[in-house]
PDB file of C-alpha atoms in Angstrom:
ATOM      1  CA  MET I   7      -0.064   0.253   0.269  1.00  0.00           C
ATOM      2  CA  HIS I   8       1.185   3.292  -0.986  1.00  0.00           C
ATOM      3  CA  THR I   9      -0.257   5.700   1.051  1.00  0.00           C
ATOM      4  CA  PRO I  10      -0.119   7.718   3.252  1.00  0.00           C
ATOM      5  CA  LEU I  11       1.798   9.652   1.474  1.00  0.00           C
ATOM      6  CA  LEU I  12       3.246  12.933   1.962  1.00  0.00           C
ATOM      7  CA  ALA I  13       3.842  14.832  -1.006  1.00  0.00           C
ATOM      8  CA  ILE I  14       6.555  18.257  -1.157  1.00  0.00           C
ATOM      9  CA  ASP I  15       6.894  21.264  -3.185  1.00  0.00           C
ATOM     10  CA  THR I  16       9.034  23.944  -2.445  1.00  0.00           C
ATOM     11  CA  ALA I  17      10.404  25.009  -6.497  1.00  0.00           C
ATOM     12  CA  ALA I  18       8.501  28.144  -6.340  1.00  0.00           C
ATOM     13  CA  PRO I  19       7.882  31.215  -3.478  1.00  0.00           C
ATOM     14  CA  ARG I  20       5.746  28.994  -1.481  1.00  0.00           C
ATOM     15  CA  LEU I  21       5.242  26.036   0.748  1.00  0.00           C
ATOM     16  CA  GLN I  22       2.905  23.186  -0.266  1.00  0.00           C
ATOM     17  CA  LEU I  23       2.521  19.769   1.069  1.00  0.00           C
ATOM     18  CA  ALA I  24      -0.250  17.479   1.167  1.00  0.00           C
ATOM     19  CA  LEU I  25      -0.877  14.243   2.732  1.00  0.00           C
ATOM     20  CA  LEU I  26      -2.935  11.881   0.511  1.00  0.00           C
ATOM     21  CA  VAL I  27      -4.798   9.187   2.377  1.00  0.00           C
ATOM     22  CA  GLY I  28      -6.589   6.105   0.442  1.00  0.00           C
ATOM     23  CA  GLU I  29      -8.231   8.821  -1.587  1.00  0.00           C
ATOM     24  CA  ALA I  30      -8.940  12.085   0.247  1.00  0.00           C
ATOM     25  CA  ALA I  31      -5.724  14.368   0.244  1.00  0.00           C
ATOM     26  CA  ASP I  32      -5.491  16.609   2.747  1.00  0.00           C
ATOM     27  CA  THR I  33      -3.265  20.247   2.027  1.00  0.00           C
ATOM     28  CA  LEU I  34      -1.195  22.483   4.105  1.00  0.00           C
ATOM     29  CA  VAL I  35      -0.097  26.037   1.779  1.00  0.00           C
ATOM     30  CA  GLU I  36       1.732  28.557   2.658  1.00  0.00           C
ATOM     31  CA  ASP I  37       3.503  31.616   0.127  1.00  0.00           C
ATOM     32  CA  MET I  38       6.732  32.401   1.674  1.00  0.00           C
ATOM     33  CA  ALA I  39       9.830  33.088  -0.361  1.00  0.00           C
ATOM     34  CA  GLN I  40      12.123  32.439   2.555  1.00  0.00           C
ATOM     35  CA  GLY I  41      11.764  30.834   5.290  1.00  0.00           C
ATOM     36  CA  GLN I  42      10.990  27.621   4.118  1.00  0.00           C
ATOM     37  CA  ALA I  43      13.740  25.446   5.718  1.00  0.00           C
ATOM     38  CA  GLU I  44      12.865  26.670   9.143  1.00  0.00           C
ATOM     39  CA  ARG I  45       8.801  25.967   8.526  1.00  0.00           C
ATOM     40  CA  ILE I  46       8.942  22.616   5.998  1.00  0.00           C
ATOM     41  CA  PHE I  47       9.504  20.607   8.996  1.00  0.00           C
ATOM     42  CA  PRO I  48       7.084  22.103  11.739  1.00  0.00           C
ATOM     43  CA  ALA I  49       4.634  22.381   8.917  1.00  0.00           C
ATOM     44  CA  ILE I  50       5.092  18.499   8.143  1.00  0.00           C
ATOM     45  CA  GLY I  51       4.093  18.139  12.276  1.00  0.00           C
ATOM     46  CA  GLU I  52       0.758  19.816  12.235  1.00  0.00           C
ATOM     47  CA  LEU I  53       0.035  18.099   8.387  1.00  0.00           C
ATOM     48  CA  LEU I  54       0.882  14.466   9.874  1.00  0.00           C
ATOM     49  CA  ALA I  55      -1.279  15.897  13.335  1.00  0.00           C
ATOM     50  CA  ARG I  56      -4.564  16.861  12.498  1.00  0.00           C
ATOM     51  CA  ASN I  57      -4.708  13.958  10.560  1.00  0.00           C
ATOM     52  CA  GLY I  58      -4.602  11.795  13.432  1.00  0.00           C
ATOM     53  CA  LEU I  59      -0.869  10.206  12.039  1.00  0.00           C
ATOM     54  CA  GLY I  60       2.742  10.484  12.538  1.00  0.00           C
ATOM     55  CA  TYR I  61       6.024   9.895  11.272  1.00  0.00           C
ATOM     56  CA  ALA I  62       5.931   6.666  11.440  1.00  0.00           C
ATOM     57  CA  ASP I  63       2.398   6.140   9.457  1.00  0.00           C
ATOM     58  CA  LEU I  64       4.141   7.232   5.649  1.00  0.00           C
ATOM     59  CA  ARG I  65       4.342   4.783   3.174  1.00  0.00           C
ATOM     60  CA  ARG I  66       6.144   6.699   0.603  1.00  0.00           C
ATOM     61  CA  ILE I  67       7.477  10.465  -0.004  1.00  0.00           C
ATOM     62  CA  ALA I  68       7.208  12.577  -3.294  1.00  0.00           C
ATOM     63  CA  VAL I  69       8.982  15.854  -4.344  1.00  0.00           C
ATOM     64  CA  THR I  70       9.095  18.001  -7.051  1.00  0.00           C
ATOM     65  CA  THR I  71      12.114  17.459  -8.687  1.00  0.00           C
ATOM     66  CA  GLY I  72      12.426  21.059 -10.744  1.00  0.00           C
ATOM     67  CA  PRO I  73      13.670  23.534 -12.542  1.00  0.00           C
ATOM     68  CA  GLY I  74      13.061  25.811 -10.049  1.00  0.00           C
ATOM     69  CA  SER I  75      14.704  27.928  -7.513  1.00  0.00           C
ATOM     70  CA  PHE I  76      17.851  26.656  -6.424  1.00  0.00           C
ATOM     71  CA  THR I  77      17.838  27.271  -2.705  1.00  0.00           C
ATOM     72  CA  GLY I  78      13.933  26.157  -2.757  1.00  0.00           C
ATOM     73  CA  LEU I  79      14.579  22.287  -4.108  1.00  0.00           C
ATOM     74  CA  ARG I  80      17.299  22.168  -2.299  1.00  0.00           C
ATOM     75  CA  ILE I  81      15.142  21.965   0.743  1.00  0.00           C
ATOM     76  CA  GLY I  82      12.002  20.097  -0.708  1.00  0.00           C
ATOM     77  CA  LEU I  83      14.573  18.024  -1.987  1.00  0.00           C
ATOM     78  CA  SER I  84      16.892  17.411   1.395  1.00  0.00           C
ATOM     79  CA  ALA I  85      13.566  17.108   3.493  1.00  0.00           C
ATOM     80  CA  ALA I  86      12.585  14.693   1.111  1.00  0.00           C
ATOM     81  CA  ARG I  87      15.596  12.036   1.066  1.00  0.00           C
ATOM     82  CA  GLY I  88      15.582  12.845   4.567  1.00  0.00           C
ATOM     83  CA  LEU I  89      12.241  11.172   5.640  1.00  0.00           C
ATOM     84  CA  GLY I  90      12.502   8.590   2.978  1.00  0.00           C
ATOM     85  CA  LEU I  91      15.931   7.326   4.915  1.00  0.00           C
ATOM     86  CA  ALA I  92      15.161   8.293   7.990  1.00  0.00           C
ATOM     87  CA  LEU I  93      11.475   5.912   7.117  1.00  0.00           C
ATOM     88  CA  GLY I  94      12.705   3.159   4.908  1.00  0.00           C
ATOM     89  CA  VAL I  95      10.507   3.894   2.105  1.00  0.00           C
ATOM     90  CA  PRO I  96      10.053   5.321  -1.509  1.00  0.00           C
ATOM     91  CA  VAL I  97      11.096   8.713  -2.590  1.00  0.00           C
ATOM     92  CA  ILE I  98       9.653   9.823  -5.767  1.00  0.00           C
ATOM     93  CA  GLY I  99      10.621  12.599  -7.537  1.00  0.00           C
ATOM     94  CA  VAL I 100       8.435  14.330  -9.925  1.00  0.00           C
ATOM     95  CA  SER I 101       9.334  16.729 -12.919  1.00  0.00           C
ATOM     96  CA  SER I 102       7.835  20.474 -11.410  1.00  0.00           C
ATOM     97  CA  LEU I 103       6.710  20.826 -15.223  1.00  0.00           C
ATOM     98  CA  VAL I 104       5.822  17.220 -15.339  1.00  0.00           C
ATOM     99  CA  ALA I 105       3.151  18.548 -12.266  1.00  0.00           C
ATOM    100  CA  LEU I 106       2.391  21.947 -13.524  1.00  0.00           C
ATOM    101  CA  SER I 107       0.544  19.673 -16.576  1.00  0.00           C
ATOM    102  CA  LEU I 108      -2.046  18.446 -14.267  1.00  0.00           C
ATOM    103  CA  ALA I 109      -3.644  21.197 -13.864  1.00  0.00           C
ATOM    104  CA  ALA I 110      -4.304  21.507 -18.033  1.00  0.00           C
ATOM    105  CA  PRO I 111      -7.476  20.238 -19.684  1.00  0.00           C
ATOM    106  CA  CYS I 112      -7.916  16.719 -21.318  1.00  0.00           C
ATOM    107  CA  ARG I 113      -6.321  17.729 -24.347  1.00  0.00           C
ATOM    108  CA  PRO I 114      -2.901  19.600 -25.167  1.00  0.00           C
ATOM    109  CA  ALA I 115      -1.056  22.117 -23.473  1.00  0.00           C
ATOM    110  CA  ALA I 116       2.649  23.570 -22.843  1.00  0.00           C
ATOM    111  CA  VAL I 117       3.802  24.274 -19.375  1.00  0.00           C
ATOM    112  CA  LEU I 118       6.333  27.836 -19.988  1.00  0.00           C
ATOM    113  CA  LEU I 119       7.728  29.472 -17.049  1.00  0.00           C
ATOM    114  CA  ASP I 120       9.570  32.360 -16.956  1.00  0.00           C
ATOM    115  CA  ALA I 121      13.362  31.842 -16.394  1.00  0.00           C
ATOM    116  CA  ARG I 122      14.631  34.696 -16.398  1.00  0.00           C
ATOM    117  CA  ARG I 123      17.301  36.504 -18.594  1.00  0.00           C
ATOM    118  CA  ASP I 124      14.488  36.548 -21.140  1.00  0.00           C
ATOM    119  CA  GLU I 125      14.777  32.770 -21.589  1.00  0.00           C
ATOM    120  CA  ALA I 126      11.796  30.202 -20.412  1.00  0.00           C
ATOM    121  CA  TYR I 127      11.745  26.754 -19.259  1.00  0.00           C
ATOM    122  CA  PHE I 128       8.889  25.120 -21.440  1.00  0.00           C
ATOM    123  CA  GLN I 129       7.446  20.810 -22.043  1.00  0.00           C
ATOM    124  CA  ALA I 130       4.851  20.473 -24.557  1.00  0.00           C
ATOM    125  CA  PHE I 131       1.567  17.626 -23.538  1.00  0.00           C
ATOM    126  CA  SER I 132      -0.247  15.605 -24.730  1.00  0.00           C
ATOM    127  CA  GLY I 133      -2.571  15.955 -21.833  1.00  0.00           C
ATOM    128  CA  PRO I 134      -2.038  16.030 -17.799  1.00  0.00           C
ATOM    129  CA  GLY I 135       1.088  14.167 -16.933  1.00  0.00           C
ATOM    130  CA  LEU I 136       1.717  12.900 -20.050  1.00  0.00           C
ATOM    131  CA  PRO I 137       4.830  15.350 -21.825  1.00  0.00           C
ATOM    132  CA  ILE I 138       4.975  15.104 -25.817  1.00  0.00           C
ATOM    133  CA  GLY I 139       9.528  15.718 -25.752  1.00  0.00           C
ATOM    134  CA  GLY I 140      11.351  16.756 -22.840  1.00  0.00           C
ATOM    135  CA  PRO I 141      11.866  19.816 -21.580  1.00  0.00           C
ATOM    136  CA  GLU I 142      13.718  22.562 -22.695  1.00  0.00           C
ATOM    137  CA  LEU I 143      15.648  25.988 -21.936  1.00  0.00           C
ATOM    138  CA  LEU I 144      14.380  28.602 -25.041  1.00  0.00           C
ATOM    139  CA  PRO I 145      14.620  32.100 -25.354  1.00  0.00           C
ATOM    140  CA  MET I 146      10.963  33.261 -24.415  1.00  0.00           C
ATOM    141  CA  ALA I 147       9.831  34.605 -27.888  1.00  0.00           C
ATOM    142  CA  GLU I 148      10.995  30.741 -28.771  1.00  0.00           C
ATOM    143  CA  ALA I 149       8.619  29.194 -26.505  1.00  0.00           C
ATOM    144  CA  ARG I 150       5.951  31.645 -26.906  1.00  0.00           C
ATOM    145  CA  ARG I 151       6.110  30.385 -30.845  1.00  0.00           C
ATOM    146  CA  ARG I 152       6.017  26.949 -30.005  1.00  0.00           C
ATOM    147  CA  VAL I 153       2.669  26.917 -28.132  1.00  0.00           C
ATOM    148  CA  ALA I 154       0.027  25.379 -31.150  1.00  0.00           C
ATOM    149  CA  ALA I 155      -3.168  26.945 -31.476  1.00  0.00           C
ATOM    150  CA  ASP I 156      -4.668  24.106 -30.162  1.00  0.00           C
ATOM    151  CA  MET I 157      -2.700  23.787 -26.732  1.00  0.00           C
ATOM    152  CA  GLY I 158      -3.531  25.334 -23.346  1.00  0.00           C
ATOM    153  CA  LEU I 159      -0.959  27.299 -22.173  1.00  0.00           C
ATOM    154  CA  LEU I 160      -0.218  26.601 -18.025  1.00  0.00           C
ATOM    155  CA  THR I 161       2.103  29.660 -16.478  1.00  0.00           C
ATOM    156  CA  SER I 162       1.659  29.230 -13.093  1.00  0.00           C
ATOM    157  CA  PRO I 163       4.979  28.194 -11.140  1.00  0.00           C
ATOM    158  CA  PHE I 164       2.954  27.119  -8.661  1.00  0.00           C
ATOM    159  CA  VAL I 165       1.799  22.980  -8.569  1.00  0.00           C
ATOM    160  CA  ASP I 166      -1.436  21.047  -7.617  1.00  0.00           C
ATOM    161  CA  ILE I 167       0.718  19.852  -4.998  1.00  0.00           C
ATOM    162  CA  ALA I 168      -2.752  17.386  -3.798  1.00  0.00           C
ATOM    163  CA  ALA I 169      -3.108  16.620  -8.222  1.00  0.00           C
ATOM    164  CA  LEU I 170       0.742  16.117  -7.257  1.00  0.00           C
ATOM    165  CA  ALA I 171       0.234  13.259  -4.404  1.00  0.00           C
ATOM    166  CA  ARG I 172      -2.691  11.549  -7.148  1.00  0.00           C
ATOM    167  CA  LEU I 173      -0.161  11.220  -9.521  1.00  0.00           C
ATOM    168  CA  ALA I 174       2.797   9.789  -7.584  1.00  0.00           C
ATOM    169  CA  VAL I 175       0.744   8.005  -5.677  1.00  0.00           C
ATOM    170  CA  ARG I 176       0.769   5.527  -8.724  1.00  0.00           C
ATOM    171  CA  LEU I 177       4.878   5.740  -9.891  1.00  0.00           C
ATOM    172  CA  ASP I 178       7.209   3.639 -10.394  1.00  0.00           C
ATOM    173  CA  ALA I 179      10.099   4.775  -7.468  1.00  0.00           C
ATOM    174  CA  ALA I 180      12.942   2.952  -9.646  1.00  0.00           C
ATOM    175  CA  GLY I 181      12.315   5.014 -12.410  1.00  0.00           C
ATOM    176  CA  HIS I 182      11.823   8.749 -10.469  1.00  0.00           C
ATOM    177  CA  PRO I 183      14.077   9.582  -8.106  1.00  0.00           C
ATOM    178  CA  PRO I 184      14.604  12.563  -6.239  1.00  0.00           C
ATOM    179  CA  GLU I 185      17.524  14.337  -8.264  1.00  0.00           C
ATOM    180  CA  ALA I 186      17.197  17.798  -8.833  1.00  0.00           C
ATOM    181  CA  ALA I 187      16.653  18.998 -12.644  1.00  0.00           C
ATOM    182  CA  TYR I 188      18.705  22.375 -12.399  1.00  0.00           C
ATOM    183  CA  ILE I 189      19.443  23.807 -15.271  1.00  0.00           C
ATOM    184  CA  ARG I 190      22.125  26.590 -15.731  1.00  0.00           C
ATOM    185  CA  GLY I 191      25.715  25.935 -14.736  1.00  0.00           C
ATOM    186  CA  ALA I 192      25.578  29.358 -12.916  1.00  0.00           C
ATOM    187  CA  ASP I 193      23.295  27.899 -10.722  1.00  0.00           C
ATOM    188  CA  ALA I 194      24.253  24.834  -9.540  1.00  0.00           C
ATOM    189  CA  LYS I 195      26.511  21.948 -10.635  1.00  0.00           C
ATOM    190  CA  PRO I 196      24.156  18.994 -12.425  1.00  0.00           C
ATOM    191  CA  GLN I 197      25.084  15.566 -13.476  1.00  0.00           C
ATOM    192  CA  ASP I 198      24.500  15.966 -16.558  1.00  0.00           C
ATOM    193  CA  ARG I 199      21.254  13.313 -17.512  1.00  0.00           C
ATOM    194  CA  PHE I 200      19.541  15.760 -14.833  1.00  0.00           C
ATOM    195  CA  ARG I 201      19.997  19.216 -17.058  1.00  0.00           C
ATOM    196  CA  VAL I 202      16.991  20.897 -18.800  1.00  0.00           C
ATOM    197  CA  ALA I 203      18.357  21.435 -22.665  1.00  0.00           C
ATOM    198  CA  ARG I 204      18.896  24.595 -23.505  1.00  0.00           C
ATOM    199  CA  VAL I 205      17.892  25.586 -27.930  1.00  0.00           C
ATOM    200  CA  ALA I 206      19.604  28.588 -29.048  1.00  0.00           C
ATOM    201  CA  THR I 207      17.944  30.428 -31.881  1.00  0.00           C
ATOM    202  CA  SER I 208      19.570  31.760 -34.377  1.00  0.00           C
TER     203      SER I 208
END
């Protein structure tokens, strides 16, 4: 059994947690640009307590892997990995772009996130959680050109944390490691397999 499952998202300036028990999801969402590191474990404790559960009841943990805030991702990933190790439960990593696509209606959609420097993180989906191709880092103008007329466009950096929990409960832990998907070498030095492709246009 894969629940109770705890889902964590700190990739954007918001602390988001979801506790999935069976089909029911309880969430805790707090806007914060700073202070996530100090708040995350007290918030998890509060979410568990109001559902009559403790850490030992968790059977699986899910966490967003980016792209997103370098500091925020480190906080969420460190918390998820630490809990997984301490509790001996699987930790599922979910791309932030895949998680964001869960807000799409049941039709093709594109996730386009501002990456600063007039660039965007871009990925196309045939439906919620169903990527057509891999994520890319594009000039903003090129990313907007990639959005076809029949596609929905998702630009919010905030995932639906309950939807993320419901996705993660179905995923194979072995195929979804909790490894950060950073972009720029100046921001981080990830292993090459987790870098998002950067595309230049002439």
